[in-house]
Amino acid sequence: MVLSLLMLCLCLAGLVKTLQSILLGPVAGALKKHINSDLPYPFKWLTGYVFMAIGVVFTFLLQSSSVFTSTLTPLVGLGVISIDRMYPLTLGSNIGTTTTAMLAALASSSDARTTTIQIAVCHLLFNIFGIILFYPIPFMRKIPIAGAKMLGNTTAKYRWFAAVYLLIVFLFLPTLLLGLSLLSSVVFYIFLGLVLLIFLSVVSLNLLQKYQKHRLPLKFQTWNFLPEFLRSLKPYDRLITSCCARCTCCKCGAKPVEDVSVSYGHK
């Protein structure tokens, strides 16, 4: 398993390097012109859905959404594909990857086929309802795109952030929520309520600071009333940089980095 994961990472790294060397000059310009262009009027509003269908087809042919999105990611980094165009392609890839589970369910034994098909359909419906929630309404599209840009900008300044983000979101938080749900449903809902309250408070204060700053008390017009470790990644960066500086094989702390604040507009 470890060897397979290592080979997958090496293949993806090789794929990225190959794309970076190929997609330069006139090739990149031609791709950028055609991929990022919209359909002619009056079908302009269908452009995103067409690219979503392309994502479904290509992922079905590759039988891997990871390979499809990993191929497109360096193209976004090179500026060949805009992040707004990448969004529907990724959504289509999420639909296309459900075909693998569906095919596996259809190939299962007759006594387990009903259960496996139900699970595969749940997977499909989960992705479809996610698309219905976040794509048809133009305003809702801005939420994941803004989040992706924020995470990308943060990772560009703090390279360690990507690894920490993956560990927290895909390992620590699921384990914590599972443990709380097994411990007590009351504790679980109290924890979710506190998280929701903190989230709404942060969003509300950010909006007030951006649009109604003059109505707020002077203390709350910026995030400086909080300790630095609660409003900035800079203390964590200093800690990690100092640890990396002690390692002779690591040069993580060679360059100073800018501060990233909790608020989009207040650093």
GROMACS .gro file of C-alpha atoms in nm, residues 45-136:
model
   92
   45TRP     CA    1  -2.535   3.065  -1.941
   46LEU     CA    2  -2.488   2.701  -2.051
   47THR     CA    3  -2.108   2.726  -2.063
   48GLY     CA    4  -2.052   2.601  -1.709
   49TYR     CA    5  -2.289   2.308  -1.756
   50VAL     CA    6  -2.113   2.207  -2.079
   51PHE     CA    7  -1.778   2.199  -1.900
   52MET     CA    8  -1.943   2.008  -1.617
   53ALA     CA    9  -2.050   1.745  -1.871
   54ILE     CA   10  -1.694   1.738  -2.007
   55GLY     CA   11  -1.570   1.669  -1.654
   56VAL     CA   12  -1.818   1.382  -1.620
   57VAL     CA   13  -1.711   1.223  -1.950
   58PHE     CA   14  -1.336   1.251  -1.895
   59THR     CA   15  -1.358   1.121  -1.539
   60PHE     CA   16  -1.570   0.829  -1.657
   61LEU     CA   17  -1.309   0.745  -1.921
   62LEU     CA   18  -1.020   0.778  -1.674
   63GLN     CA   19  -1.214   0.613  -1.391
   64SER     CA   20  -1.036   0.847  -1.151
   65SER     CA   21  -1.134   1.196  -1.043
   66SER     CA   22  -0.796   1.233  -0.871
   67VAL     CA   23  -0.607   1.191  -1.199
   68PHE     CA   24  -0.842   1.432  -1.379
   69THR     CA   25  -0.824   1.709  -1.119
   70SER     CA   26  -0.449   1.655  -1.065
   71THR     CA   27  -0.399   1.706  -1.438
   72LEU     CA   28  -0.598   2.031  -1.436
   73THR     CA   29  -0.448   2.177  -1.118
   74PRO     CA   30  -0.108   2.268  -1.270
   75LEU     CA   31  -0.291   2.421  -1.566
   76VAL     CA   32  -0.463   2.658  -1.324
   77GLY     CA   33  -0.127   2.737  -1.168
   78LEU     CA   34   0.016   2.816  -1.513
   79GLY     CA   35  -0.279   3.043  -1.589
   80VAL     CA   36  -0.401   2.827  -1.877
   81ILE     CA   37  -0.735   2.753  -1.708
   82SER     CA   38  -0.907   3.006  -1.486
   83ILE     CA   39  -1.031   2.895  -1.146
   84ASP     CA   40  -1.385   2.988  -1.252
   85ARG     CA   41  -1.358   2.737  -1.538
   86MET     CA   42  -1.192   2.477  -1.318
   87TYR     CA   43  -1.489   2.487  -1.082
   88PRO     CA   44  -1.751   2.326  -1.315
   89LEU     CA   45  -1.492   2.078  -1.442
   90THR     CA   46  -1.429   1.965  -1.084
   91LEU     CA   47  -1.801   1.938  -1.013
   92GLY     CA   48  -1.843   1.724  -1.323
   93SER     CA   49  -1.552   1.512  -1.209
   94ASN     CA   50  -1.732   1.451  -0.878
   95ILE     CA   51  -2.029   1.317  -1.072
   96GLY     CA   52  -1.811   1.110  -1.305
   97THR     CA   53  -1.632   0.937  -1.020
   98THR     CA   54  -1.963   0.798  -0.892
   99THR     CA   55  -1.982   0.575  -1.201
  100THR     CA   56  -1.700   0.364  -1.060
  101ALA     CA   57  -1.905   0.282  -0.750
  102MET     CA   58  -2.211   0.221  -0.967
  103LEU     CA   59  -2.026  -0.025  -1.191
  104ALA     CA   60  -1.884  -0.202  -0.887
  105ALA     CA   61  -2.233  -0.225  -0.736
  106LEU     CA   62  -2.375  -0.376  -1.055
  107ALA     CA   63  -2.093  -0.631  -1.062
  108SER     CA   64  -2.153  -0.746  -0.703
  109SER     CA   65  -2.319  -1.073  -0.611
  110SER     CA   66  -2.697  -1.094  -0.642
  111ASP     CA   67  -2.762  -1.122  -0.268
  112ALA     CA   68  -2.568  -0.801  -0.195
  113ARG     CA   69  -2.656  -0.609  -0.511
  114THR     CA   70  -2.950  -0.420  -0.359
  115THR     CA   71  -2.743  -0.282  -0.071
  116THR     CA   72  -2.444  -0.192  -0.287
  117ILE     CA   73  -2.662  -0.013  -0.543
  118GLN     CA   74  -2.828   0.185  -0.263
  119ILE     CA   75  -2.486   0.299  -0.138
  120ALA     CA   76  -2.376   0.391  -0.492
  121VAL     CA   77  -2.696   0.591  -0.548
  122CYS     CA   78  -2.640   0.771  -0.215
  123HIS     CA   79  -2.293   0.866  -0.337
  124LEU     CA   80  -2.440   0.995  -0.664
  125LEU     CA   81  -2.721   1.191  -0.499
  126PHE     CA   82  -2.482   1.344  -0.244
  127ASN     CA   83  -2.275   1.494  -0.526
  128ILE     CA   84  -2.579   1.600  -0.729
  129PHE     CA   85  -2.740   1.783  -0.436
  130GLY     CA   86  -2.406   1.950  -0.361
  131ILE     CA   87  -2.398   2.082  -0.718
  132ILE     CA   88  -2.760   2.197  -0.693
  133LEU     CA   89  -2.673   2.386  -0.375
  134PHE     CA   90  -2.353   2.554  -0.490
  135TYR     CA   91  -2.373   2.601  -0.869
  136PRO     CA   92  -2.707   2.705  -1.027
   0.00000   0.00000   0.00000
